[in-house]
Short mmCIF file of C-alpha atoms in Angstrom, two decimals:
data_model
loop_
_atom_site.label_atom_id
_atom_site.label_comp_id
_atom_site.label_asym_id
_atom_site.label_seq_id
_atom_site.Cartn_x
_atom_site.Cartn_y
_atom_site.Cartn_z
CA UNK A 21 170.02 -182.71 26.22
CA UNK A 22 170.52 -178.98 27.18
CA UNK A 23 170.25 -177.95 30.72
CA UNK A 24 169.69 -174.68 29.99
CA UNK A 25 166.04 -174.49 30.81
CA UNK A 26 165.19 -173.01 34.23
CA UNK A 27 163.22 -175.88 36.30
CA UNK A 28 163.00 -179.31 34.81
CA UNK A 29 160.39 -181.28 36.83
CA UNK A 30 162.24 -184.31 38.35
CA UNK A 31 161.51 -187.51 36.57
CA UNK A 32 160.49 -189.27 40.11
CA UNK A 33 157.54 -186.61 40.32
CA UNK A 34 156.57 -187.36 36.46
CA UNK A 35 156.66 -190.80 37.09
CA UNK A 36 154.82 -191.02 40.24
CA UNK A 37 152.02 -188.49 38.64
CA UNK A 38 151.24 -191.06 35.56
CA UNK A 39 151.26 -193.72 38.27
CA UNK A 40 148.87 -191.78 40.02
CA UNK A 41 146.44 -190.81 37.46
CA UNK A 42 146.76 -194.18 35.86
CA UNK A 43 145.69 -195.91 39.49
CA UNK A 44 142.78 -193.45 39.53
CA UNK A 45 141.64 -194.54 36.11
CA UNK A 46 141.63 -197.88 36.68
CA UNK A 47 140.48 -197.83 40.45
CA UNK A 48 137.73 -195.15 40.39
CA UNK A 49 137.04 -194.01 36.66
CA UNK A 50 136.64 -197.04 35.33
CA UNK A 51 133.29 -197.52 37.21
CA UNK A 52 132.03 -194.77 35.21
CA UNK A 53 133.07 -196.79 31.61
CA UNK A 54 130.57 -197.13 28.96
CA UNK A 55 129.15 -200.66 29.27
CA UNK A 56 128.10 -200.94 26.13
CA UNK A 57 129.69 -203.36 23.50
CA UNK A 58 133.34 -202.47 21.98
CA UNK A 59 133.16 -202.23 18.18
CA UNK A 60 134.65 -205.50 17.16
CA UNK A 61 131.60 -206.86 19.57
CA UNK A 62 128.92 -205.04 18.29
CA UNK A 63 129.63 -205.11 14.84
CA UNK A 64 130.06 -209.36 15.38
CA UNK A 65 126.71 -208.98 17.17
CA UNK A 66 125.25 -207.46 13.90
CA UNK A 67 127.46 -209.35 11.81
CA UNK A 68 126.63 -212.64 13.00
CA UNK A 69 129.75 -213.93 14.12
CA UNK A 70 129.67 -212.97 17.65
CA UNK A 71 128.10 -216.72 18.64
CA UNK A 72 131.37 -218.27 17.36
CA UNK A 73 133.49 -216.86 20.47
CA UNK A 74 134.15 -219.51 22.84
CA UNK A 75 133.97 -219.36 27.02
CA UNK A 76 137.60 -218.07 27.48
CA UNK A 77 140.03 -220.41 29.73
CA UNK A 78 139.97 -218.52 32.22
CA UNK A 79 136.22 -217.15 32.49
CA UNK A 80 136.41 -218.54 36.43
CA UNK A 81 139.65 -216.62 37.61
CA UNK A 82 139.55 -214.25 40.32
CA UNK A 83 139.83 -210.92 38.26
CA UNK A 84 138.07 -212.32 35.19
CA UNK A 85 135.70 -209.69 33.52
CA UNK A 86 137.76 -206.96 35.73
CA UNK A 87 135.82 -207.97 38.98
CA UNK A 88 137.31 -209.33 41.77
CA UNK A 89 136.28 -212.46 43.12
CA UNK A 90 134.73 -212.44 46.65
CA UNK A 91 134.01 -208.80 46.89
CA UNK A 92 130.26 -208.06 46.38
CA UNK A 93 130.31 -204.51 45.98
CA UNK A 94 130.66 -203.66 42.48
CA UNK A 95 132.95 -200.54 42.90
CA UNK A 96 134.85 -201.53 45.19
CA UNK A 97 135.48 -205.16 42.65
CA UNK A 98 135.84 -203.73 40.04
CA UNK A 99 138.34 -200.67 41.25
CA UNK A 100 140.12 -203.33 43.05
CA UNK A 101 140.63 -205.14 40.31
CA UNK A 102 141.45 -202.58 38.05
CA UNK A 103 144.34 -201.54 41.07
CA UNK A 104 145.58 -205.03 40.73
CA UNK A 105 145.98 -205.41 37.34
CA UNK A 106 147.94 -201.43 36.85
CA UNK A 107 150.41 -202.46 39.35
CA UNK A 108 151.06 -205.86 37.79
CA UNK A 109 151.43 -204.82 34.46
CA UNK A 110 153.29 -201.50 35.64
CA UNK A 111 155.93 -204.45 37.00
CA UNK A 112 155.81 -206.93 34.60
CA UNK A 113 156.65 -204.31 32.03
CA UNK A 114 158.79 -202.17 33.89
CA UNK A 115 161.00 -205.19 34.94
CA UNK A 116 160.99 -206.47 31.66
CA UNK A 117 162.25 -202.85 30.25
CA UNK A 118 165.11 -202.84 32.91
CA UNK A 119 166.01 -206.14 31.96
CA UNK A 120 166.41 -205.58 28.25
CA UNK A 121 167.81 -201.84 28.84
CA UNK A 122 171.81 -200.85 28.14
CA UNK A 123 172.95 -200.19 31.39
CA UNK A 124 174.97 -196.65 31.97
CA UNK A 125 176.61 -197.86 34.75
CA UNK A 126 177.76 -201.16 35.23
CA UNK A 127 175.24 -202.78 37.62
CA UNK A 128 173.88 -206.58 37.79
CA UNK A 129 173.32 -208.32 34.90
CA UNK A 130 170.48 -210.43 34.33
CA UNK A 131 170.19 -211.05 30.88
CA UNK B 27 139.23 -204.62 19.79
CA UNK B 28 140.37 -208.24 21.98
CA UNK B 29 139.25 -210.74 19.86
CA UNK B 30 137.67 -213.90 22.29
CA UNK B 31 138.90 -217.64 21.03
CA UNK B 32 136.93 -219.06 18.64
CA UNK B 33 136.11 -216.06 15.65
CA UNK B 34 139.65 -217.50 13.94
CA UNK B 35 140.31 -221.02 13.41
CA UNK B 36 143.23 -222.84 14.39
CA UNK B 37 145.50 -222.09 12.00
CA UNK B 38 144.79 -218.46 11.21
CA UNK B 39 145.18 -218.22 15.65
CA UNK B 40 148.70 -220.59 14.94
CA UNK B 41 149.37 -218.43 12.66
CA UNK B 42 149.14 -214.94 13.67
CA UNK B 43 150.70 -217.09 17.27
CA UNK B 44 153.90 -217.47 15.30
CA UNK B 45 153.86 -213.98 13.76
CA UNK B 46 153.34 -212.48 17.10
CA UNK B 47 156.25 -214.66 18.79
CA UNK B 48 158.62 -213.33 15.78
CA UNK B 49 157.63 -209.50 16.55
CA UNK B 50 158.18 -209.47 20.36
CA UNK B 51 161.51 -211.49 19.94
CA UNK B 52 162.83 -208.58 17.12
CA UNK B 53 161.15 -205.81 19.21
CA UNK B 54 162.97 -207.37 22.47
CA UNK B 55 166.36 -206.99 20.33
CA UNK B 56 165.22 -203.41 18.93
CA UNK B 57 163.88 -201.77 22.35
CA UNK B 58 167.05 -202.35 23.51
CA UNK B 59 168.58 -199.19 21.44
CA UNK B 60 165.26 -197.17 23.01
CA UNK B 61 165.75 -198.26 26.83
CA UNK B 62 168.14 -196.52 29.15
CA UNK B 63 168.19 -196.21 33.18
CA UNK B 64 165.42 -193.16 32.69
CA UNK B 65 163.00 -194.53 29.73
CA UNK B 66 163.05 -198.47 31.33
CA UNK B 67 161.00 -197.21 34.28
CA UNK B 68 158.99 -194.85 32.09
CA UNK B 69 158.03 -198.11 29.75
CA UNK B 70 156.72 -199.75 33.04
CA UNK B 71 154.30 -196.63 33.72
CA UNK B 72 153.33 -195.84 29.96
CA UNK B 73 151.86 -199.82 30.03
CA UNK B 74 150.00 -199.26 33.12
CA UNK B 75 148.65 -196.15 31.78
CA UNK B 76 147.63 -197.90 28.61
CA UNK B 77 146.05 -200.84 30.66
CA UNK B 78 144.37 -198.67 32.97
CA UNK B 79 143.47 -196.07 29.59
CA UNK B 80 142.44 -199.29 28.43
CA UNK B 81 139.42 -200.10 30.93
CA UNK B 82 137.95 -196.74 30.26
CA UNK B 83 135.17 -197.60 27.35
CA UNK B 84 133.83 -194.18 26.23
CA UNK B 85 130.54 -194.62 23.82
CA UNK B 86 130.58 -193.99 20.08
CA UNK B 87 126.89 -194.39 19.82
CA UNK B 88 124.09 -196.77 19.21
CA UNK B 89 124.90 -198.77 21.91
CA UNK B 90 128.54 -199.61 20.78
CA UNK B 91 131.80 -198.41 22.34
CA UNK B 92 135.60 -197.77 21.98
CA UNK B 93 138.87 -197.89 24.18
CA UNK B 94 142.15 -196.74 23.82
CA UNK B 95 144.68 -199.34 21.70
CA UNK B 96 147.48 -197.17 23.02
CA UNK B 97 149.81 -198.65 20.09
CA UNK B 98 150.99 -194.79 19.00
CA UNK B 99 150.75 -193.24 22.35
CA UNK B 100 153.34 -195.55 23.54
CA UNK B 101 155.59 -195.79 20.23
CA UNK B 102 155.63 -191.96 20.51
CA UNK B 103 156.29 -191.98 24.45
CA UNK B 104 158.44 -194.46 24.42
CA UNK B 105 160.02 -195.69 20.95
CA UNK B 106 158.30 -198.05 18.29
CA UNK B 107 160.32 -201.18 19.67
CA UNK B 108 159.35 -200.66 23.58
CA UNK B 109 155.92 -199.69 22.62
CA UNK B 110 155.14 -203.12 20.98
CA UNK B 111 156.83 -204.61 24.25
CA UNK B 112 154.69 -202.53 26.69
CA UNK B 113 150.96 -203.13 24.75
CA UNK B 114 152.22 -207.05 24.81
CA UNK B 115 152.42 -207.28 28.32
CA UNK B 116 149.30 -205.39 28.75
CA UNK B 117 147.37 -207.73 26.08
CA UNK B 118 148.72 -210.67 27.68
CA UNK B 119 147.45 -209.32 31.67
CA UNK B 120 144.43 -208.87 30.10
CA UNK B 121 143.98 -212.59 28.73
CA UNK B 122 145.61 -214.23 31.55
CA UNK B 123 144.31 -212.43 34.48
CA UNK B 124 140.64 -211.00 33.34
CA UNK B 125 139.70 -213.61 30.91
CA UNK B 126 140.07 -210.27 28.07
CA UNK B 127 141.02 -211.23 24.99
CA UNK B 128 141.08 -215.24 24.31
CA UNK B 129 144.27 -217.35 25.10
CA UNK B 130 144.34 -218.74 21.66
CA UNK B 131 143.87 -215.03 20.18
CA UNK B 132 146.49 -213.90 22.02
CA UNK B 133 148.80 -213.99 18.92
CA UNK B 134 146.02 -211.73 16.90
CA UNK B 135 145.41 -209.58 19.34
CA UNK B 136 149.08 -208.55 19.86
CA UNK B 137 149.36 -208.81 15.65
CA UNK B 138 146.21 -205.98 15.81
CA UNK B 139 146.57 -204.10 19.23
CA UNK B 140 150.64 -203.99 19.65
CA UNK B 141 152.30 -204.25 16.22
CA UNK B 142 149.61 -202.62 13.62
CA UNK B 143 148.57 -199.78 16.15
CA UNK B 144 152.57 -199.30 16.92
CA UNK B 145 153.68 -199.52 13.29
CA UNK B 146 150.96 -197.39 11.56
CA UNK B 147 150.95 -194.91 14.53
CA UNK B 148 154.61 -194.59 14.62
CA UNK B 149 154.92 -194.42 10.94
CA UNK B 150 152.24 -191.94 10.51
CA UNK B 151 153.42 -189.93 13.18
CA UNK B 152 157.14 -189.71 12.25
CA UNK B 153 156.12 -189.35 8.38
CA UNK B 154 154.20 -185.98 9.49
CA UNK B 155 157.08 -184.99 11.65
CA UNK B 156 159.55 -185.10 9.08
CA UNK B 157 157.44 -183.10 6.74
CA UNK B 158 155.92 -180.51 9.32
CA UNK B 159 158.40 -177.68 11.03
CA UNK B 160 160.50 -179.15 13.42
CA UNK B 161 158.51 -177.68 16.66
CA UNK B 162 158.01 -179.48 19.65
CA UNK B 163 154.61 -178.16 19.46
CA UNK B 164 153.70 -180.32 16.54
CA UNK B 165 154.54 -183.54 18.40
CA UNK B 166 151.12 -184.17 20.28
CA UNK B 167 149.16 -183.25 16.90
CA UNK B 168 150.98 -185.44 14.38
CA UNK B 169 150.77 -188.30 17.28
CA UNK B 170 147.30 -187.74 17.78
CA UNK B 171 146.77 -188.26 13.84
CA UNK B 172 148.67 -191.68 13.53
CA UNK B 173 146.90 -193.06 16.48
CA UNK B 174 143.77 -192.04 14.76
CA UNK B 175 144.80 -193.82 11.53
CA UNK B 176 145.92 -196.55 13.59
CA UNK B 177 142.67 -198.16 15.01
CA UNK B 178 140.51 -198.15 11.49
CA UNK B 179 144.22 -199.70 10.59
CA UNK B 180 143.34 -202.70 12.85
CA UNK B 181 140.27 -203.00 11.68
CA UNK B 182 141.50 -203.44 8.33
CA UNK B 183 144.08 -206.06 9.46
CA UNK B 184 141.39 -207.66 11.29
CA UNK B 185 138.93 -207.94 8.39
CA UNK B 186 141.87 -209.77 6.14
CA UNK B 187 142.59 -212.19 9.17
CA UNK B 188 138.53 -212.85 9.15
CA UNK B 189 138.50 -213.45 5.18
CA UNK B 190 141.36 -215.58 5.78
CA UNK B 191 140.30 -217.70 8.65
CA UNK B 192 137.15 -216.74 10.10
CA UNK B 193 135.12 -219.34 11.57
CA UNK B 194 131.81 -217.99 10.23
CA UNK B 195 130.40 -217.54 6.78
CA UNK B 196 129.49 -214.39 6.48
CA UNK B 197 129.54 -211.10 3.84
CA UNK B 198 133.22 -210.04 4.17
CA UNK B 199 131.89 -206.57 2.64
CA UNK B 200 129.70 -205.87 5.63
CA UNK B 201 132.22 -206.80 7.80
CA UNK B 202 134.94 -204.46 6.42
CA UNK B 203 132.45 -201.75 6.38
CA UNK B 204 131.28 -202.20 9.81
CA UNK B 205 134.46 -202.41 11.17
CA UNK B 206 136.03 -199.85 8.86
CA UNK B 207 132.93 -197.27 10.12
CA UNK B 208 132.73 -197.97 13.94
CA UNK B 209 136.63 -197.94 14.01
CA UNK B 210 137.30 -194.97 12.15
CA UNK B 211 134.86 -193.22 15.31
CA UNK B 212 137.02 -194.82 17.72
CA UNK B 213 139.86 -193.71 16.13
CA UNK B 214 138.63 -190.20 17.17
CA UNK B 215 138.61 -191.16 21.11
CA UNK B 216 142.59 -192.63 20.18
CA UNK B 217 143.70 -189.84 18.98
CA UNK B 218 142.09 -187.30 21.61
CA UNK B 219 143.31 -189.05 24.76
CA UNK B 220 147.02 -189.74 22.54
CA UNK B 221 146.91 -186.05 21.95
CA UNK B 222 146.35 -184.97 25.57
CA UNK B 223 148.56 -187.88 27.41
CA UNK B 224 151.40 -186.58 25.16
CA UNK B 225 150.89 -183.14 24.95
CA UNK B 226 150.56 -183.33 28.97
CA UNK B 227 154.28 -185.29 29.06
CA UNK B 228 155.59 -182.82 26.66
CA UNK B 229 154.51 -179.90 28.64
CA UNK B 230 156.80 -180.66 31.43
CA UNK B 231 159.28 -182.69 30.11
CA UNK B 232 159.70 -182.81 26.55
CA UNK B 233 163.06 -184.56 26.58
CA UNK B 234 161.01 -187.51 28.02
CA UNK B 235 159.35 -187.97 24.92
CA UNK B 236 160.55 -190.59 22.67
CA UNK B 237 159.30 -188.60 19.13
CA UNK B 238 160.40 -185.44 19.91
CA UNK B 239 164.05 -186.06 20.48
CA UNK B 240 164.89 -185.47 17.06
CA UNK B 241 162.76 -182.30 16.70
CA UNK B 242 164.30 -181.18 20.49
CA UNK B 243 168.24 -181.83 19.11
CA UNK B 244 167.88 -180.26 15.69
CA UNK B 245 166.52 -177.18 17.67
CA UNK B 246 169.40 -177.14 19.87
CA UNK B 247 171.68 -177.23 16.68
CA UNK B 248 170.23 -174.33 15.48
CA UNK B 249 172.52 -171.24 15.77
CA UNK B 250 169.99 -168.58 16.24
CA UNK B 251 171.29 -166.17 19.15
CA UNK B 252 167.78 -164.41 19.99
CA UNK B 253 165.45 -167.48 20.38
CA UNK B 254 166.32 -169.61 23.30
CA UNK B 255 165.36 -173.24 22.96
CA UNK B 256 161.07 -173.57 23.61
#
């Protein structure tokens, strides 16, 4: 890539902004998301096969349905679940990508 | 579009599970070519962004909502193989931690939302960028169109799976029409979000956008003294 561009925004900043935006969306904005059934659920209800859905195996989990068990405040419960999920996905996907990537320098080999 | 347990019968779920395992395995190999020291952390961030955005159901009318699937977005930002991995991680976390999407339906959901939307989103935007003039400004619109098409495509794949292994006796024509109709509307939202997200990163660091690499490189090679790199 050409380095002739005047000022390139450092990667670190881009990373921080994406992370902050994701955390805000999951932690704060998600409270205002539509509570209506999504396309598939709606169609299933209308077409008459929604009943065939069975109870989810982890329906009693501590974060089931994007709520944090034991946190009564709805806003906090959902926001916390969103933040935890975002961090977990970041670590898992980022970690997986770090393991899969080709290494430019001779760093530690795990895979 | 998270499919719960019970919508599809066991043989179909096992089959989609097998397809998903193979797809993720192939993606793990392919992603190696896309990921380096810089794009690997970006892949984690893109997956986190997709997870967060999937929580934001937007209304599409008549008591229905939709949310981003993110396959096209991830493919354009970090490459198609890595895109499959990113959305798969999101779906696995959603199913196991948040009870969103059945555990026996995990293969189905990966097939629909990680594989179908990535493949369709990537191929459509790729073809558009091949046909259109090589301009960085066209990457976000191409991604948006790919994203838009990917959602009804996933709805069609679900309908096909239901035709094979649906557990309820319903009219497939009704199902296909309803799925396609609603998911075309949801696809508009997918397109808008993808356009904004890809456009935002393009405006600060076009070199970080996987789908823009070919465009930028080809422009760099053109010898036009008067015109500097955009």
